[in-house]
């Protein structure tokens, strides 16, 4: 548990339950989706995915039978900055507003109420996040990025 999260946060969404309870996470399902189906984590090592989740605030979406059907995580200092990542909903459960609900649950988390700068990156879900108040960066010229090549690959040009 991260030092700023005192107890699991529950957030209902219709017949679904959203929760930060790490004991409920289906790591096999999360890793399989991210590694095999996402465009942003395709082919990554499972241990690396698990380490990234361990250092984040995870949100699982669960069907009435308890099966995990969606996921998101927040990388944060728990005070001023948060980055929403790895949001996905399994295909049979899409169209229920779960992606938006996962984002809304992150924004509503009581330990993150003081966050002043929320960030995310998406290739294809701008409308989902715009409905939560996200917008393109006003001045992208002040932001910088470093993307080093993995140790076993050639440096990026």
PDB file of C-alpha atoms in Angstrom:
ATOM      1  CA  UNK A   1       0.000   0.000   0.000  1.00  0.00           C
ATOM      2  CA  UNK A   2       1.245   3.474  -0.818  1.00  0.00           C
ATOM      3  CA  UNK A   3       1.794   5.669   2.244  1.00  0.00           C
ATOM      4  CA  UNK A   4      -1.040   8.059   1.380  1.00  0.00           C
ATOM      5  CA  UNK A   5      -3.747   5.448   0.824  1.00  0.00           C
ATOM      6  CA  UNK A   6      -5.130   4.475   4.209  1.00  0.00           C
ATOM      7  CA  UNK A   7      -7.904   2.101   3.101  1.00  0.00           C
ATOM      8  CA  UNK A   8      -9.288   0.774  -0.187  1.00  0.00           C
ATOM      9  CA  UNK A   9     -11.544   3.235  -1.971  1.00  0.00           C
ATOM     10  CA  UNK A  10     -14.832   1.897  -3.354  1.00  0.00           C
ATOM     11  CA  UNK A  11     -16.794   3.637  -6.104  1.00  0.00           C
ATOM     12  CA  UNK A  12     -20.014   2.117  -7.518  1.00  0.00           C
ATOM     13  CA  UNK A  13     -20.928   2.246 -11.209  1.00  0.00           C
ATOM     14  CA  UNK A  14     -24.279   0.623 -11.949  1.00  0.00           C
ATOM     15  CA  UNK A  15     -23.887  -3.143 -11.619  1.00  0.00           C
ATOM     16  CA  UNK A  16     -20.107  -2.735 -11.412  1.00  0.00           C
ATOM     17  CA  UNK A  17     -17.862  -1.988  -8.452  1.00  0.00           C
ATOM     18  CA  UNK A  18     -14.666   0.024  -8.732  1.00  0.00           C
ATOM     19  CA  UNK A  19     -12.059  -0.447  -6.040  1.00  0.00           C
ATOM     20  CA  UNK A  20      -8.445   0.256  -5.143  1.00  0.00           C
ATOM     21  CA  UNK A  21      -8.257  -2.942  -3.080  1.00  0.00           C
ATOM     22  CA  UNK A  22      -5.050  -4.593  -4.300  1.00  0.00           C
ATOM     23  CA  UNK A  23      -6.225  -7.989  -3.000  1.00  0.00           C
ATOM     24  CA  UNK A  24      -8.925  -8.024  -5.696  1.00  0.00           C
ATOM     25  CA  UNK A  25      -6.606  -7.319  -8.635  1.00  0.00           C
ATOM     26  CA  UNK A  26      -6.346 -10.085 -11.218  1.00  0.00           C
ATOM     27  CA  UNK A  27      -2.688  -9.599 -12.152  1.00  0.00           C
ATOM     28  CA  UNK A  28      -2.868 -12.328 -14.791  1.00  0.00           C
ATOM     29  CA  UNK A  29      -5.718 -10.569 -16.571  1.00  0.00           C
ATOM     30  CA  UNK A  30      -4.093  -7.129 -16.247  1.00  0.00           C
ATOM     31  CA  UNK A  31      -0.722  -8.293 -17.547  1.00  0.00           C
ATOM     32  CA  UNK A  32      -2.235 -10.351 -20.352  1.00  0.00           C
ATOM     33  CA  UNK A  33      -4.269  -7.410 -21.620  1.00  0.00           C
ATOM     34  CA  UNK A  34      -1.449  -4.873 -21.372  1.00  0.00           C
ATOM     35  CA  UNK A  35       1.224  -7.129 -22.857  1.00  0.00           C
ATOM     36  CA  UNK A  36      -0.886  -8.782 -25.573  1.00  0.00           C
ATOM     37  CA  UNK A  37      -3.630  -6.301 -26.499  1.00  0.00           C
ATOM     38  CA  UNK A  38      -2.735  -2.713 -25.620  1.00  0.00           C
ATOM     39  CA  UNK A  39      -0.849  -0.469 -28.029  1.00  0.00           C
ATOM     40  CA  UNK A  40       1.090   1.224 -25.213  1.00  0.00           C
ATOM     41  CA  UNK A  41       2.511  -1.787 -23.329  1.00  0.00           C
ATOM     42  CA  UNK A  42       2.556  -4.414 -26.073  1.00  0.00           C
ATOM     43  CA  UNK A  43       5.315  -6.948 -25.478  1.00  0.00           C
ATOM     44  CA  UNK A  44       6.559  -5.598 -22.156  1.00  0.00           C
ATOM     45  CA  UNK A  45       7.836  -7.999 -19.517  1.00  0.00           C
ATOM     46  CA  UNK A  46       5.258  -9.130 -16.929  1.00  0.00           C
ATOM     47  CA  UNK A  47       7.616  -8.416 -14.016  1.00  0.00           C
ATOM     48  CA  UNK A  48       7.976  -4.844 -15.266  1.00  0.00           C
ATOM     49  CA  UNK A  49       4.184  -4.429 -15.467  1.00  0.00           C
ATOM     50  CA  UNK A  50       3.776  -5.821 -11.952  1.00  0.00           C
ATOM     51  CA  UNK A  51       6.459  -3.466 -10.629  1.00  0.00           C
ATOM     52  CA  UNK A  52       4.727  -0.495 -12.248  1.00  0.00           C
ATOM     53  CA  UNK A  53       1.441  -1.433 -10.575  1.00  0.00           C
ATOM     54  CA  UNK A  54       3.137  -1.928  -7.197  1.00  0.00           C
ATOM     55  CA  UNK A  55       4.365   1.679  -7.354  1.00  0.00           C
ATOM     56  CA  UNK A  56       0.976   3.091  -8.376  1.00  0.00           C
ATOM     57  CA  UNK A  57      -2.539   3.483  -7.047  1.00  0.00           C
ATOM     58  CA  UNK A  58      -4.550   0.801  -8.922  1.00  0.00           C
ATOM     59  CA  UNK A  59      -8.266   0.866  -9.717  1.00  0.00           C
ATOM     60  CA  UNK A  60     -10.042  -2.325 -10.691  1.00  0.00           C
ATOM     61  CA  UNK A  61     -13.526  -2.561 -12.214  1.00  0.00           C
ATOM     62  CA  UNK A  62     -15.444  -5.661 -11.156  1.00  0.00           C
ATOM     63  CA  UNK A  63     -18.611  -7.278 -12.492  1.00  0.00           C
ATOM     64  CA  UNK A  64     -21.345  -8.478 -10.150  1.00  0.00           C
ATOM     65  CA  UNK A  65     -19.737 -11.949 -10.037  1.00  0.00           C
ATOM     66  CA  UNK A  66     -16.449 -10.411  -8.845  1.00  0.00           C
ATOM     67  CA  UNK A  67     -14.569 -10.885 -12.116  1.00  0.00           C
ATOM     68  CA  UNK A  68     -12.194  -8.064 -12.959  1.00  0.00           C
ATOM     69  CA  UNK A  69     -13.315  -6.422 -16.212  1.00  0.00           C
ATOM     70  CA  UNK A  70     -11.346  -3.167 -16.273  1.00  0.00           C
ATOM     71  CA  UNK A  71      -8.306  -1.470 -14.842  1.00  0.00           C
ATOM     72  CA  UNK A  72      -6.554   1.872 -14.450  1.00  0.00           C
ATOM     73  CA  UNK A  73      -3.698   3.124 -12.336  1.00  0.00           C
ATOM     74  CA  UNK A  74      -2.539   6.475 -11.087  1.00  0.00           C
ATOM     75  CA  UNK A  75       1.138   7.348 -10.788  1.00  0.00           C
ATOM     76  CA  UNK A  76       1.241  10.076  -8.164  1.00  0.00           C
ATOM     77  CA  UNK A  77       3.018  11.746  -5.294  1.00  0.00           C
ATOM     78  CA  UNK A  78      -0.313  11.738  -3.464  1.00  0.00           C
ATOM     79  CA  UNK A  79      -0.280  15.492  -3.060  1.00  0.00           C
ATOM     80  CA  UNK A  80       0.142  17.635  -6.177  1.00  0.00           C
ATOM     81  CA  UNK A  81       0.709  15.527  -9.300  1.00  0.00           C
ATOM     82  CA  UNK A  82      -1.038  12.508 -10.811  1.00  0.00           C
ATOM     83  CA  UNK A  83      -0.738  10.668 -14.110  1.00  0.00           C
ATOM     84  CA  UNK A  84      -3.613   8.419 -15.191  1.00  0.00           C
ATOM     85  CA  UNK A  85      -2.315   5.341 -17.040  1.00  0.00           C
ATOM     86  CA  UNK A  86      -3.156   1.919 -18.394  1.00  0.00           C
ATOM     87  CA  UNK A  87      -6.926   2.417 -18.548  1.00  0.00           C
ATOM     88  CA  UNK A  88      -8.675  -0.488 -20.226  1.00  0.00           C
ATOM     89  CA  UNK A  89     -12.007  -2.300 -20.221  1.00  0.00           C
ATOM     90  CA  UNK A  90     -12.329  -5.853 -21.511  1.00  0.00           C
ATOM     91  CA  UNK A  91     -14.315  -6.037 -24.786  1.00  0.00           C
ATOM     92  CA  UNK A  92     -17.488  -7.718 -23.433  1.00  0.00           C
ATOM     93  CA  UNK A  93     -17.906  -4.872 -20.923  1.00  0.00           C
ATOM     94  CA  UNK A  94     -17.238  -1.915 -23.194  1.00  0.00           C
ATOM     95  CA  UNK A  95     -20.044   0.536 -23.855  1.00  0.00           C
ATOM     96  CA  UNK A  96     -21.045   0.641 -20.180  1.00  0.00           C
ATOM     97  CA  UNK A  97     -19.085   3.818 -19.387  1.00  0.00           C
ATOM     98  CA  UNK A  98     -16.478   1.917 -17.381  1.00  0.00           C
ATOM     99  CA  UNK A  99     -13.463   3.685 -18.882  1.00  0.00           C
ATOM    100  CA  UNK A 100     -14.934   7.038 -17.942  1.00  0.00           C
ATOM    101  CA  UNK A 101     -15.976   5.652 -14.531  1.00  0.00           C
ATOM    102  CA  UNK A 102     -12.414   4.488 -13.827  1.00  0.00           C
ATOM    103  CA  UNK A 103     -11.132   7.976 -14.641  1.00  0.00           C
ATOM    104  CA  UNK A 104     -13.865   9.567 -12.520  1.00  0.00           C
ATOM    105  CA  UNK A 105     -13.038   7.259  -9.600  1.00  0.00           C
ATOM    106  CA  UNK A 106      -9.389   8.293  -9.788  1.00  0.00           C
ATOM    107  CA  UNK A 107     -10.357  11.972  -9.797  1.00  0.00           C
ATOM    108  CA  UNK A 108     -12.718  11.378  -6.850  1.00  0.00           C
ATOM    109  CA  UNK A 109     -10.239   9.484  -4.702  1.00  0.00           C
ATOM    110  CA  UNK A 110     -10.065  11.320  -1.355  1.00  0.00           C
ATOM    111  CA  UNK A 111      -6.278  11.000  -1.095  1.00  0.00           C
ATOM    112  CA  UNK A 112      -5.893  12.796  -4.434  1.00  0.00           C
ATOM    113  CA  UNK A 113      -8.177  15.774  -3.771  1.00  0.00           C
ATOM    114  CA  UNK A 114      -5.199  18.163  -3.488  1.00  0.00           C
ATOM    115  CA  UNK A 115      -3.724  17.167  -6.865  1.00  0.00           C
ATOM    116  CA  UNK A 116      -3.320  20.295  -8.994  1.00  0.00           C
ATOM    117  CA  UNK A 117      -1.921  18.726 -12.159  1.00  0.00           C
ATOM    118  CA  UNK A 118      -3.477  15.615 -13.708  1.00  0.00           C
ATOM    119  CA  UNK A 119      -1.929  14.243 -16.895  1.00  0.00           C
ATOM    120  CA  UNK A 120      -2.604  11.380 -19.274  1.00  0.00           C
ATOM    121  CA  UNK A 121      -1.759  10.297 -22.779  1.00  0.00           C
ATOM    122  CA  UNK A 122      -4.147   8.654 -25.220  1.00  0.00           C
ATOM    123  CA  UNK A 123      -4.138   7.845 -28.895  1.00  0.00           C
ATOM    124  CA  UNK A 124      -7.853   7.237 -29.303  1.00  0.00           C
ATOM    125  CA  UNK A 125      -9.976   8.114 -26.242  1.00  0.00           C
ATOM    126  CA  UNK A 126      -9.884  11.909 -26.153  1.00  0.00           C
ATOM    127  CA  UNK A 127     -13.672  12.168 -25.868  1.00  0.00           C
ATOM    128  CA  UNK A 128     -13.761   9.901 -22.807  1.00  0.00           C
ATOM    129  CA  UNK A 129     -11.270  12.066 -20.958  1.00  0.00           C
ATOM    130  CA  UNK A 130     -12.627  15.381 -22.211  1.00  0.00           C
ATOM    131  CA  UNK A 131     -15.913  14.472 -20.521  1.00  0.00           C
ATOM    132  CA  UNK A 132     -13.957  14.385 -17.235  1.00  0.00           C
ATOM    133  CA  UNK A 133     -12.410  17.806 -17.794  1.00  0.00           C
ATOM    134  CA  UNK A 134      -9.117  16.825 -19.453  1.00  0.00           C
ATOM    135  CA  UNK A 135      -8.001  19.032 -22.338  1.00  0.00           C
ATOM    136  CA  UNK A 136      -4.961  19.296 -24.593  1.00  0.00           C
ATOM    137  CA  UNK A 137      -1.954  20.793 -22.845  1.00  0.00           C
ATOM    138  CA  UNK A 138      -2.324  24.577 -23.103  1.00  0.00           C
ATOM    139  CA  UNK A 139       1.350  25.214 -23.696  1.00  0.00           C
ATOM    140  CA  UNK A 140       3.111  22.049 -24.833  1.00  0.00           C
ATOM    141  CA  UNK A 141       6.314  24.043 -25.301  1.00  0.00           C
ATOM    142  CA  UNK A 142       6.930  23.976 -21.523  1.00  0.00           C
ATOM    143  CA  UNK A 143       6.774  20.171 -21.327  1.00  0.00           C
ATOM    144  CA  UNK A 144       9.702  17.941 -22.135  1.00  0.00           C
ATOM    145  CA  UNK A 145      10.057  14.207 -22.477  1.00  0.00           C
ATOM    146  CA  UNK A 146      12.894  11.705 -22.314  1.00  0.00           C
ATOM    147  CA  UNK A 147      12.314   8.255 -23.765  1.00  0.00           C
ATOM    148  CA  UNK A 148      15.516   6.240 -23.440  1.00  0.00           C
ATOM    149  CA  UNK A 149      15.774   2.998 -25.359  1.00  0.00           C
ATOM    150  CA  UNK A 150      15.476  -0.198 -23.337  1.00  0.00           C
ATOM    151  CA  UNK A 151      18.908  -1.596 -22.418  1.00  0.00           C
ATOM    152  CA  UNK A 152      18.660  -4.390 -24.994  1.00  0.00           C
ATOM    153  CA  UNK A 153      17.806  -2.121 -27.948  1.00  0.00           C
ATOM    154  CA  UNK A 154      19.579   0.422 -30.084  1.00  0.00           C
ATOM    155  CA  UNK A 155      19.320   4.053 -28.940  1.00  0.00           C
ATOM    156  CA  UNK A 156      16.388   6.020 -30.333  1.00  0.00           C
ATOM    157  CA  UNK A 157      17.257   8.541 -33.078  1.00  0.00           C
TER     158      UNK A 157
END
